[in-house]
Amino acid sequence: MLAYLIRRFGQAFLVMAVMAAIVFFGLYAVGNPVDLLINPEADLAEQEETIRRLGLDKPVHVQFGYFLGGLTQGDLGTSFVHNRPALELILSRLPATLELAFLGILLAVILGIPLGMIAGLKPDAPYSKVIMTGSVIGFSTPNFWQGLMLIMLFAVFLGWLPAGGRGETVDLFGIPVSFLTWDGLGHLILPAINVAIFKMSLVIRLTRAGASEVALQDYVKYARARGLSPARVLGVHILKNIMIPVVTVLGLETGNVIAFAVVTETVFAWPGIGKLLIDSIGLLDRPVVVAYLMLTVFLFVMINLVVDIAYSILDPRVRVKRGKS
Amino acid sequence: MSDPVLSVRNLVTQFETRAGIVTAVDDVSFDVGPGEVLGLVGESGSGKTITGFSILGLIDKPGRIAGGQIVLNGQDLRQLSPPDLHKLRGDRVAMIFQDPMMTLNPVLRIDTQMIETIRAHRDVSKARAREMAIEALGLVGIPSPAERVRTYPHEMSGGMRQRVVIAIALMLEPDLIIADEPTTALDVTIQSQILSEMQKLLAERQTALIWVTHDLTVVAGLAHRVAVMYAGKIVEQGPVDALLDHPAHPYTQGLIASIPSSVPRGQRLVPIKGMTPSLINLPKGCAFAPRCPKTSDQCLSARPEQENLGSARTLRCFHPSEVSS
Ligand SMILES: Nc1ncnc2c1ncn2[C@@H]1O[C@H](COP(=O)(O)OP(=O)(O)O)[C@@H](O)[C@H]1O
Ligand code: SF4
Ligand SMILES: [Mg+2]
């Protein structure tokens, strides 16, 4: 297990390093942030002073050397725009994104799995057709459009929920969260639904495919032949076998939501890291973009690890194979 | 003879398929008494498994039981409500499925699956149920059952898994066990070992057994009575010795002639020519007519009804061989 963890983290750091290098030089090639950052009215001395302060007067490989040097001390650089450490900037925005992502995924799971089970086990029933049609729509319409429709309906037309922003927050272990205040929760619901719709459609499809396949297995009939209650057959014998693909895909999707919540965060003006990324790319704020991508890779690796562990808990056969390899 | 444990009368089970209605079980009647072993013999596809599932009420769409009675201990199972049927399955009637590899749920431990079965039918603590499970495993010859019970199905060999399934069937001391080709997937030595152990346990407890197989030699050593199925119908049944020594139906004769040990050394085996018919669009007359050496015009135009030959023998054939009695 330890060797396995070391290997996983080794891979992660390699990917992070390669990624950092590509983005670093890529952004250098795209344009010079100085043009965007410096007040054109300022005099020459002032301009040069700024350039020197940001380290942009050095050749790019020297700048990269400084960057690597900083990395060894846990310093991912300082934002050109905000003049704060990039990592600190990202971490200050991360709770908003995590909150949004996890509530979205949670909604997708607690609604998607039962709906998918129904559609898989009673494929001919009218309500199953409704579920599947809904999931096709959720799957195939653009995310931003769904977000706009939600705002139109619940914020503009019905006036039930606010259209954007994070609302009131309270500190939970020193981290500001929205979901513990009524106002914050009200602000969180629409963006969370926006995140949830697509994932839920995915969960419904996976669950339905799994349920209709697993329901035909001998072990399900055998469970019934032993006189188990329908609830137990469904909730244990069928569900546990379906969970394997669902957990795998959901884990990857959680990474995606965190990394690419850009659309939802933009539509709902949700102050998360997705919005920060878009703004930073626009301003060629290289340290923030690089730090963001490294953090994202790290999160992906961590989530994959959690998925792997969940996977081996769910499927005992995987444990054996890993033990052997 | 005492009252039969199970009495099946005129059972008809059909599947509605796109190509037409398949009558998988067609007018099947038989009795099984306490401690009696009935061998249900026939080629693959003749309706043996579906007969077993019908008795347990496990026929799923697009199938349905279209007629007949299934009377267990004087109670017609077709009249029972679903909850009453759940109570009965696994408790009064147990079924052992065809493929030991596919029967146990791969993601649940053996103890989970045994304990849930016991607790579905008996009001006992988990600890007591575990004791019962371990005891049952010991009874079917599983070494160190207290440890084996904590393993997953894939960690056991096919023979061990089959013993587990047999232990589960015996565990609650049912009145009737339906064993669907339980040993065909195993090698011959293990097969005969399991057979003789099971036979002993059942005789002690006076449990009725329906032993489904396509192998007449197994039946010869085990069953008291034999019913031969062809294309969904029982074409001949009777006490094992009488039926094997003096088969009256051409199909039974064909089966016996194709057993290696039935033919003197040097003489050729005679396989039954032709193939099992498709159950859709069966011929108007006797289903065996295309393969039968005695076919007459009558066989082609009408279906033989079931006759009682006396001494507990029944037969469906227009031109049977003489049965000396
Ligand atoms: N789900 C089903 N749909 C349609 N036909 C079926 C279905 N299940 C079984 N059958 C039909 O029932 C017949 C008998 O099957 P089965 O009882 O499994 O045979 P056996 O156990 O004797 O090999 C098969 O030949 C098949 O045509
Ligand atoms: S009824 Fe005719 S065709 Fe059918 S088994 Fe008897 S002799 Fe053969
Ligand atoms: Mg079968």
XYZ file of C-alpha atoms and ligand atoms in Angstrom:
686
model
C 0.000 0.000 0.000
C 2.803 2.453 0.892
C 4.680 1.650 -2.304
C 1.459 2.187 -4.196
C 0.897 5.605 -2.597
C 4.466 6.678 -3.264
C 4.118 5.660 -6.899
C 0.867 7.570 -7.230
C 2.294 10.753 -5.732
C 5.460 10.409 -7.784
C 3.359 10.281 -10.939
C 1.385 13.274 -9.738
C 4.457 15.403 -9.173
C 5.832 14.483 -12.556
C 2.616 15.516 -14.267
C 2.505 18.717 -12.234
C 6.078 19.607 -13.206
C 5.528 18.959 -16.921
C 2.283 20.863 -16.808
C 3.877 23.820 -15.046
C 6.677 24.006 -17.606
C 4.327 23.847 -20.595
C 2.014 26.509 -19.221
C 4.870 28.702 -18.110
C 6.485 28.840 -21.533
C 3.142 28.751 -23.313
C 1.885 31.862 -21.593
C 5.216 33.556 -22.186
C 4.738 32.931 -25.889
C 1.166 34.211 -25.916
C 1.928 37.728 -24.856
C 3.630 40.089 -22.501
C 1.576 40.867 -19.419
C 3.450 44.121 -19.094
C 1.391 45.568 -21.916
C -1.770 44.856 -19.979
C -0.512 45.711 -16.539
C 1.354 48.917 -16.917
C -0.320 52.221 -16.939
C 0.613 53.667 -20.356
C 0.588 57.162 -18.836
C 3.331 56.251 -16.366
C 6.826 57.513 -17.078
C 9.583 55.277 -18.290
C 11.336 54.916 -14.951
C 8.116 53.840 -13.301
C 7.470 51.287 -16.047
C 10.924 49.794 -15.732
C 10.574 49.665 -11.998
C 7.369 47.600 -12.340
C 8.937 45.280 -14.880
C 11.881 44.663 -12.611
C 9.648 44.093 -9.606
C 7.722 41.421 -11.459
C 10.952 39.863 -12.689
C 9.884 40.298 -16.297
C 13.131 41.957 -17.343
C 14.980 38.631 -17.191
C 15.094 36.086 -20.078
C 12.341 33.489 -19.810
C 14.594 30.575 -18.795
C 15.928 32.647 -15.906
C 12.378 33.482 -14.890
C 11.591 29.766 -14.974
C 14.641 29.110 -12.805
C 13.339 31.579 -10.225
C 9.947 29.912 -10.413
C 11.467 26.477 -9.738
C 13.505 27.942 -6.911
C 10.348 29.323 -5.385
C 8.610 25.982 -5.777
C 11.145 24.239 -3.562
C 10.104 26.661 -0.831
C 6.408 26.116 -1.479
C 6.123 29.456 -3.248
C 4.140 29.351 -6.481
C 4.821 32.965 -7.311
C 3.002 36.222 -6.750
C 0.091 37.389 -8.814
C 1.044 40.196 -11.185
C -2.389 41.697 -10.850
C -3.372 41.280 -7.240
C 0.110 41.451 -5.788
C -0.669 38.543 -3.481
C 0.838 35.035 -3.472
C -0.924 33.075 -6.226
C -1.547 30.056 -4.030
C -3.084 32.152 -1.298
C -5.305 33.823 -3.856
C -6.521 30.493 -5.199
C -7.011 28.954 -1.779
C -9.115 31.922 -0.724
C -11.453 31.179 -3.644
C -11.370 27.385 -3.347
C -14.005 26.932 -0.599
C -16.659 28.553 -2.772
C -15.911 26.158 -5.621
C -15.694 23.091 -3.397
C -18.978 23.925 -1.780
C -20.619 24.322 -5.166
C -19.061 21.152 -6.572
C -19.929 18.906 -3.656
C -23.506 20.086 -3.326
C -23.935 19.645 -7.083
C -22.530 16.117 -7.010
C -24.557 15.251 -3.921
C -27.759 16.337 -5.631
C -26.795 14.381 -8.740
C -26.242 11.217 -6.687
C -29.227 11.298 -4.375
C -31.598 12.040 -7.229
C -29.803 10.281 -10.072
C -29.342 6.836 -8.535
C -32.994 6.228 -7.571
C -34.217 7.631 -10.865
C -31.732 5.513 -12.794
C -32.772 2.395 -10.840
C -36.411 3.014 -11.670
C -35.632 3.526 -15.346
C -33.441 0.432 -15.448
C -35.759 -1.940 -13.631
C -39.051 -0.795 -15.194
C -37.910 0.237 -18.668
C -41.377 0.095 -20.202
C -43.212 2.190 -17.613
C -44.304 5.683 -18.702
C -42.435 7.356 -15.827
C -39.231 5.645 -16.975
C -39.669 7.191 -20.401
C -40.104 10.598 -18.737
C -36.907 10.074 -16.722
C -34.898 9.064 -19.763
C -36.217 11.947 -21.863
C -35.299 14.323 -19.054
C -31.807 12.885 -18.890
C -31.334 13.265 -22.646
C -32.315 16.926 -22.380
C -30.060 17.427 -19.358
C -27.243 15.771 -21.249
C -27.547 17.547 -24.541
C -28.421 21.158 -23.795
C -25.534 23.527 -23.036
C -24.723 24.090 -19.407
C -24.778 27.894 -19.629
C -28.201 27.801 -21.278
C -29.546 25.618 -18.452
C -28.103 28.165 -16.027
C -29.773 31.058 -17.815
C -33.087 29.199 -17.859
C -32.804 28.569 -14.121
C -32.200 32.247 -13.525
C -35.076 33.186 -15.816
C -37.483 30.864 -14.080
C -36.553 31.000 -10.404
C -34.951 34.422 -10.101
C -36.633 36.608 -12.700
C -40.031 35.029 -13.264
C -40.878 33.487 -9.888
C -38.544 35.650 -7.856
C -37.896 32.851 -5.375
C -34.117 32.766 -5.422
C -31.314 35.261 -6.043
C -29.664 35.233 -9.464
C -26.028 35.490 -8.439
C -23.372 36.032 -5.830
C -22.519 33.974 -2.791
C -24.789 35.548 -0.190
C -24.059 35.597 3.493
C -21.295 33.273 4.700
C -20.289 31.975 8.096
C -16.966 30.509 9.124
C -16.746 26.783 9.560
C -13.323 25.860 11.000
C -12.137 29.236 9.752
C -13.383 28.671 6.204
C -16.245 30.800 4.928
C -19.205 28.704 3.744
C -22.594 29.658 2.364
C -24.641 26.572 3.007
C -25.032 27.226 6.736
C -26.936 30.478 6.380
C -30.384 30.745 4.847
C -29.259 33.561 2.626
C -26.146 31.669 1.535
C -28.092 28.499 0.893
C -30.551 30.469 -1.222
C -27.650 31.745 -3.321
C -26.104 28.293 -3.540
C -29.154 26.354 -4.718
C -29.428 27.531 -8.309
C -25.742 27.182 -9.202
C -25.677 23.797 -7.492
C -28.645 22.656 -9.570
C -26.865 23.971 -12.614
C -23.843 21.815 -11.788
C -26.080 18.884 -10.840
C -28.213 18.651 -13.982
C -25.517 17.353 -16.283
C -23.987 15.036 -13.678
C -27.409 13.743 -12.744
C -28.153 12.895 -16.361
C -24.891 11.002 -16.409
C -25.653 9.176 -13.161
C -29.135 8.260 -14.410
C -27.687 6.736 -17.553
C -24.972 4.818 -15.772
C -27.350 3.547 -13.116
C -29.974 2.561 -15.628
C -27.496 0.645 -17.761
C -26.092 -1.047 -14.653
C -29.478 -1.870 -13.166
C -30.901 -3.423 -16.308
C -27.780 -5.536 -16.687
C -27.332 -6.533 -13.054
C -31.035 -7.343 -12.619
C -30.627 -10.191 -15.127
C -27.701 -11.787 -13.312
C -28.137 -15.186 -11.718
C -27.131 -13.895 -8.315
C -30.088 -11.525 -8.280
C -32.522 -14.308 -9.083
C -30.792 -16.437 -6.495
C -31.172 -13.672 -3.909
C -34.890 -13.682 -4.657
C -34.991 -17.477 -4.521
C -33.638 -17.257 -0.977
C -36.692 -15.244 0.004
C -34.976 -11.911 0.577
C -37.245 -8.878 0.609
C -37.412 -6.846 -2.610
C -35.912 -3.910 -0.696
C -32.848 -5.940 0.225
C -32.425 -7.362 -3.279
C -32.624 -3.866 -4.726
C -30.771 -1.906 -2.059
C -27.934 -4.351 -1.461
C -27.574 -6.991 -4.160
C -28.299 -4.793 -7.164
C -27.152 -1.414 -5.854
C -23.756 -2.582 -4.664
C -22.932 -3.946 -8.085
C -24.099 -0.795 -9.854
C -22.078 1.496 -7.605
C -18.756 0.429 -9.084
C -19.037 2.259 -12.422
C -21.033 5.094 -10.870
C -18.365 5.824 -8.283
C -15.603 5.707 -10.873
C -17.246 8.158 -13.199
C -18.463 10.409 -10.411
C -14.983 10.671 -8.972
C -13.629 11.863 -12.283
C -16.586 14.194 -12.651
C -15.950 15.701 -9.231
C -12.493 16.633 -10.451
C -14.021 18.115 -13.565
C -16.532 20.156 -11.620
C -13.862 21.608 -9.380
C -11.502 22.360 -12.221
C -14.013 23.529 -14.779
C -16.840 25.102 -12.820
C -16.033 28.117 -14.954
C -19.329 28.181 -16.819
C -21.566 27.965 -13.793
C -19.421 30.358 -11.804
C -19.549 32.881 -14.613
C -23.294 32.607 -15.196
C -24.083 32.907 -11.487
C -21.242 35.292 -10.609
C -20.081 32.700 -8.087
C -16.712 33.822 -6.703
C -14.859 30.517 -7.100
C -11.569 29.502 -8.695
C -13.135 29.022 -12.128
C -13.967 32.688 -12.329
C -10.520 33.561 -11.023
C -8.939 31.461 -13.772
C -10.869 33.170 -16.540
C -9.965 36.606 -15.218
C -6.323 35.620 -14.802
C -6.030 34.221 -18.323
C -7.507 37.432 -19.656
C -4.811 39.431 -17.880
C -2.016 36.942 -18.617
C -1.483 36.657 -14.862
C 0.931 33.785 -15.294
C 1.650 32.865 -11.660
C -2.066 32.436 -10.935
C -2.707 30.344 -14.030
C 0.275 28.089 -13.380
C -0.596 27.683 -9.713
C -4.189 26.987 -10.608
C -3.272 24.218 -13.026
C -0.851 22.626 -10.605
C -3.469 22.641 -7.903
C -5.984 21.144 -10.303
C -3.667 18.296 -11.223
C -3.065 17.690 -7.556
C -6.802 17.588 -6.866
C -7.351 15.152 -9.736
C -4.718 12.833 -8.364
C -6.182 12.993 -4.884
C -9.685 12.338 -6.147
C -8.483 9.433 -8.268
C -6.862 8.004 -5.211
C -10.088 8.279 -3.237
C -11.976 6.671 -6.126
C -9.484 3.839 -6.244
C -9.897 3.197 -2.558
C -13.702 3.376 -2.799
C -13.481 1.023 -5.748
C -11.590 -1.613 -3.831
C -14.047 -1.342 -0.962
C -16.945 -1.869 -3.360
C -15.399 -4.613 -5.444
C -13.488 -7.234 -3.504
C -12.137 -8.725 -6.731
C -10.090 -5.581 -7.373
C -8.344 -5.940 -4.034
C -7.090 -9.355 -4.939
C -5.777 -8.290 -8.328
C -3.883 -5.374 -6.840
C -2.433 -7.612 -4.171
C -1.029 -9.869 -6.872
C 0.316 -7.228 -9.247
C -47.553 -43.427 0.336
C -47.879 -40.349 2.550
C -49.184 -37.073 1.158
C -46.815 -35.548 -1.391
C -44.732 -32.553 -0.357
C -45.174 -31.053 -3.774
C -47.865 -31.763 -6.271
C -47.692 -30.081 -9.671
C -50.744 -30.352 -11.914
C -51.047 -29.321 -15.558
C -48.440 -26.587 -15.211
C -48.105 -24.350 -18.265
C -45.458 -21.614 -18.435
C -45.156 -19.393 -21.487
C -42.898 -16.633 -22.766
C -44.165 -13.977 -25.068
C -41.391 -13.271 -27.536
C -41.324 -11.201 -30.678
C -41.281 -14.385 -32.746
C -44.336 -15.811 -30.987
C -45.406 -17.547 -27.795
C -42.922 -20.055 -26.399
C -44.521 -22.701 -24.217
C -41.481 -23.684 -22.183
C -43.454 -25.857 -19.753
C -46.466 -27.569 -21.254
C -49.013 -29.489 -19.189
C -46.510 -30.819 -16.666
C -47.763 -32.897 -13.712
C -45.793 -34.754 -11.056
C -45.629 -35.419 -7.306
C -42.694 -35.571 -4.936
C -43.090 -37.224 -1.536
C -41.149 -36.674 1.694
C -37.617 -38.018 1.383
C -38.201 -38.816 -2.258
C -35.769 -37.884 -5.021
C -37.319 -37.086 -8.388
C -34.898 -36.953 -11.305
C -36.029 -34.467 -13.931
C -34.166 -35.408 -17.087
C -34.044 -33.893 -20.543
C -31.845 -32.247 -23.133
C -30.855 -28.642 -22.740
C -33.798 -26.373 -23.550
C -36.454 -28.927 -22.640
C -37.897 -26.734 -19.852
C -36.329 -28.170 -16.691
C -35.042 -24.901 -15.257
C -38.235 -23.061 -16.106
C -40.189 -25.785 -14.299
C -38.086 -25.115 -11.194
C -38.485 -21.340 -11.449
C -42.242 -21.773 -11.917
C -42.505 -23.695 -8.663
C -40.737 -20.865 -6.830
C -42.787 -18.181 -8.571
C -39.647 -16.741 -10.138
C -40.879 -16.415 -13.710
C -40.133 -12.896 -14.935
C -41.556 -10.990 -17.840
C -42.019 -11.722 -20.675
C -42.870 -15.067 -19.087
C -45.894 -16.074 -17.056
C -47.484 -19.138 -15.580
C -50.477 -19.621 -17.826
C -52.173 -22.476 -16.037
C -52.083 -25.338 -13.570
C -51.582 -25.798 -9.849
C -48.454 -25.940 -7.726
C -49.434 -27.368 -4.361
C -46.880 -27.421 -1.560
C -47.969 -29.136 1.660
C -51.579 -28.726 0.621
C -51.249 -25.027 -0.218
C -51.572 -23.714 -3.777
C -48.547 -21.464 -4.270
C -50.157 -19.636 -7.160
C -52.788 -18.247 -4.770
C -50.236 -16.813 -2.333
C -49.635 -13.080 -1.976
C -46.105 -11.889 -2.853
C -45.076 -11.410 0.810
C -46.246 -14.925 1.679
C -44.304 -16.238 -1.276
C -41.143 -14.443 -0.077
C -41.550 -16.113 3.316
C -41.739 -19.493 1.683
C -38.843 -19.178 -0.725
C -35.545 -20.196 0.741
C -37.333 -21.484 3.820
C -39.794 -24.230 2.816
C -38.487 -24.544 -0.761
C -34.852 -23.959 -1.595
C -33.294 -23.922 -5.033
C -29.734 -24.670 -6.011
C -28.870 -22.946 -9.274
C -27.141 -24.348 -12.286
C -23.886 -22.395 -12.273
C -22.008 -22.141 -8.963
C -19.800 -19.399 -10.407
C -22.672 -17.058 -11.079
C -24.967 -17.767 -8.156
C -23.346 -16.013 -5.240
C -23.178 -12.232 -5.339
C -19.528 -11.405 -6.138
C -19.394 -8.239 -4.020
C -20.796 -9.716 -0.801
C -19.007 -12.015 1.601
C -20.273 -15.548 2.143
C -21.314 -14.776 5.729
C -23.319 -11.724 4.586
C -25.230 -13.851 2.121
C -25.844 -16.702 4.540
C -26.840 -14.499 7.465
C -29.242 -12.415 5.384
C -30.949 -15.617 4.270
C -31.359 -16.895 7.819
C -32.573 -13.551 9.116
C -35.082 -13.216 6.314
C -36.828 -16.282 7.742
C -35.862 -16.680 11.385
C -36.046 -14.178 14.189
C -32.505 -14.716 15.452
C -29.585 -12.460 16.354
C -26.756 -11.880 13.911
C -24.414 -13.833 16.152
C -26.769 -16.807 16.264
C -27.270 -16.628 12.496
C -23.509 -16.689 12.032
C -23.264 -19.813 14.198
C -25.958 -21.441 12.109
C -24.128 -20.513 8.913
C -20.831 -21.931 10.148
C -22.577 -25.107 11.276
C -24.197 -25.517 7.849
C -20.853 -25.083 6.080
C -19.295 -27.687 8.311
C -22.101 -30.082 7.495
C -21.364 -30.006 3.755
C -17.688 -30.688 4.344
C -16.105 -27.239 4.103
C -12.865 -27.270 6.127
C -12.432 -24.578 8.826
C -15.838 -23.061 8.120
C -15.438 -20.275 10.691
C -12.675 -18.757 8.550
C -14.066 -19.660 5.146
C -17.344 -17.933 5.944
C -15.559 -14.583 5.978
C -14.271 -14.855 2.418
C -15.666 -13.620 -0.865
C -17.030 -16.025 -3.479
C -14.132 -15.448 -5.875
C -11.707 -16.636 -3.227
C -13.224 -20.136 -3.376
C -13.012 -22.898 -5.950
C -16.069 -23.919 -7.943
C -16.563 -27.018 -5.804
C -16.381 -24.988 -2.603
C -18.859 -22.453 -3.925
C -21.240 -25.222 -4.865
C -20.962 -26.593 -1.338
C -21.762 -23.147 0.024
C -24.877 -22.991 -2.119
C -25.872 -26.475 -0.986
C -25.261 -25.457 2.628
C -27.540 -22.449 2.133
C -30.227 -24.732 0.710
C -29.984 -27.171 3.621
C -29.527 -24.559 6.336
C -33.185 -23.865 7.114
C -34.256 -27.501 6.701
C -36.712 -26.941 3.841
C -39.388 -29.444 2.844
C -38.295 -29.384 -0.767
C -35.040 -28.667 -2.562
C -34.876 -28.063 -6.291
C -31.341 -28.751 -7.476
C -30.787 -27.520 -11.029
C -27.880 -29.480 -12.529
C -25.940 -28.587 -9.403
C -22.855 -30.608 -10.202
C -22.451 -30.409 -13.967
C -19.897 -27.603 -13.726
C -17.720 -29.665 -11.387
C -15.265 -32.440 -12.098
C -16.427 -36.000 -11.727
C -14.841 -36.958 -8.387
C -16.085 -33.855 -6.591
C -19.427 -34.331 -8.274
C -19.986 -37.837 -6.922
C -18.650 -36.877 -3.505
C -21.075 -33.962 -3.175
C -23.881 -36.149 -4.501
C -23.499 -38.885 -1.941
C -23.083 -36.457 0.957
C -26.217 -34.623 -0.044
C -28.164 -37.818 -0.460
C -27.319 -38.849 3.096
C -28.371 -35.521 4.627
C -31.652 -35.451 2.746
C -32.579 -38.997 3.672
C -31.988 -38.215 7.346
C -34.273 -35.210 7.189
C -36.921 -36.647 4.865
C -36.456 -33.686 2.547
C -37.992 -34.005 -0.906
C -35.616 -33.346 -3.786
C -36.083 -32.535 -7.433
C -32.791 -33.270 -9.132
C -32.608 -31.615 -12.533
C -30.062 -33.003 -14.935
C -29.440 -33.872 -18.541
C -27.414 -36.864 -17.442
C -29.287 -40.142 -16.985
C -26.351 -41.881 -15.315
C -26.469 -39.439 -12.384
C -30.182 -40.054 -12.014
C -29.767 -43.825 -11.988
C -27.733 -43.749 -8.788
C -29.685 -41.090 -6.968
C -33.347 -40.814 -7.860
C -36.315 -42.873 -6.729
C -38.442 -41.683 -9.594
C -37.595 -40.208 -12.974
C -39.501 -37.814 -15.205
C -38.231 -37.372 -18.759
C -38.900 -33.994 -20.353
C -38.964 -33.214 -24.034
C -39.929 -29.857 -25.544
C -41.683 -28.698 -22.381
C -43.647 -31.889 -21.760
C -43.028 -34.838 -19.491
C -43.081 -37.659 -22.015
C -42.543 -40.501 -19.576
C -42.201 -40.902 -15.823
C -41.993 -43.734 -13.344
C -39.892 -45.501 -10.704
C -36.233 -45.380 -11.630
C -35.586 -49.101 -12.094
C -38.727 -49.781 -14.081
C -38.148 -46.795 -16.303
C -34.482 -47.498 -17.010
C -34.947 -51.228 -17.473
C -38.109 -51.022 -19.547
C -38.393 -47.622 -21.149
C -41.609 -47.314 -23.128
C -41.077 -43.983 -24.891
C -38.822 -43.844 -27.966
C -37.113 -40.729 -26.562
C -36.286 -42.412 -23.250
C -34.968 -45.384 -25.167
C -32.832 -43.062 -27.235
C -31.416 -41.403 -24.123
C -30.522 -44.764 -22.607
C -28.942 -46.010 -25.830
C -26.690 -42.981 -25.924
C -25.190 -43.640 -22.446
C -21.729 -45.225 -22.781
C -22.175 -47.833 -20.014
C -25.566 -49.000 -21.305
C -24.045 -50.552 -24.397
C -21.937 -53.730 -24.311
C -18.253 -53.191 -25.062
C -17.405 -52.842 -28.722
C -20.928 -51.990 -29.778
C -21.530 -48.507 -31.123
C -23.292 -45.805 -29.138
C -26.428 -44.573 -30.788
C -26.895 -40.864 -30.376
C -30.413 -39.547 -30.909
C -30.389 -38.062 -34.348
C -31.655 -34.558 -35.020
C -31.828 -31.553 -32.756
C -34.011 -30.223 -29.988
C -36.872 -28.448 -31.729
C -37.460 -24.738 -31.471
C -40.378 -24.240 -29.123
C -41.884 -21.669 -31.437
C -43.951 -23.242 -34.208
C -43.788 -26.775 -32.863
C -45.193 -29.327 -35.313
C -48.896 -30.043 -35.093
C -48.367 -33.601 -33.908
C -45.893 -35.116 -31.473
C -42.917 -32.809 -30.880
C -40.541 -35.776 -31.091
C -41.902 -36.979 -34.453
C -39.080 -35.512 -36.612
C -36.513 -37.544 -34.652
C -38.552 -40.620 -33.785
C -37.933 -43.992 -35.452
C -41.611 -44.987 -35.033
C -43.361 -41.963 -36.461
C -46.732 -42.704 -38.054
C -49.386 -40.523 -39.717
C -51.165 -40.305 -36.402
C -48.002 -38.926 -34.752
C -47.827 -36.169 -37.347
C -51.429 -35.043 -37.046
C -52.263 -35.307 -33.334
C -50.465 -34.800 -30.018
C -50.357 -37.809 -27.723
C -52.074 -37.187 -24.358
C -50.626 -38.333 -21.068
C -51.758 -41.825 -20.030
C -51.402 -43.623 -16.731
C -49.808 -46.997 -17.199
C -50.319 -48.084 -13.593
C -47.582 -48.671 -11.015
C -46.994 -44.901 -10.973
C -45.930 -44.705 -14.594
C -47.167 -42.150 -17.113
C -46.491 -41.904 -20.823
C -47.161 -39.707 -23.852
C -46.781 -41.742 -27.017
C -48.998 -43.388 -29.610
C -46.665 -46.308 -30.191
C -44.947 -47.199 -26.932
C -42.894 -50.315 -26.378
C -44.463 -53.007 -24.254
C -43.894 -52.464 -20.558
C -43.648 -55.761 -18.744
C -44.999 -55.330 -15.256
N -36.693 -15.372 -20.949
C -37.078 -16.221 -21.906
N -37.639 -15.770 -23.036
C -38.048 -16.618 -23.996
N -37.928 -17.957 -23.925
C -37.375 -18.460 -22.819
C -36.920 -17.630 -21.759
N -36.397 -18.416 -20.797
C -36.526 -19.679 -21.247
N -37.112 -19.720 -22.463
C -37.439 -20.918 -23.243
O -37.698 -21.954 -22.385
C -37.062 -23.129 -22.847
C -36.696 -23.980 -21.691
O -35.636 -23.403 -21.008
P -34.959 -24.097 -19.750
O -36.007 -24.429 -18.760
O -33.897 -23.172 -19.303
O -34.326 -25.422 -20.349
P -33.422 -26.477 -19.590
O -33.242 -26.044 -18.185
O -34.150 -27.766 -19.708
O -32.144 -26.520 -20.350
C -35.894 -22.664 -23.658
O -35.706 -23.497 -24.767
C -36.290 -21.304 -24.121
O -36.774 -21.372 -25.442
S -46.029 -40.307 -30.482
Fe -45.187 -41.097 -32.350
S -43.598 -39.650 -32.878
Fe -44.124 -39.244 -30.793
S -42.701 -40.447 -29.668
Fe -44.480 -41.738 -29.880
S -44.083 -42.895 -31.701
Fe -42.626 -41.235 -31.718
Mg -31.478 -25.474 -17.313
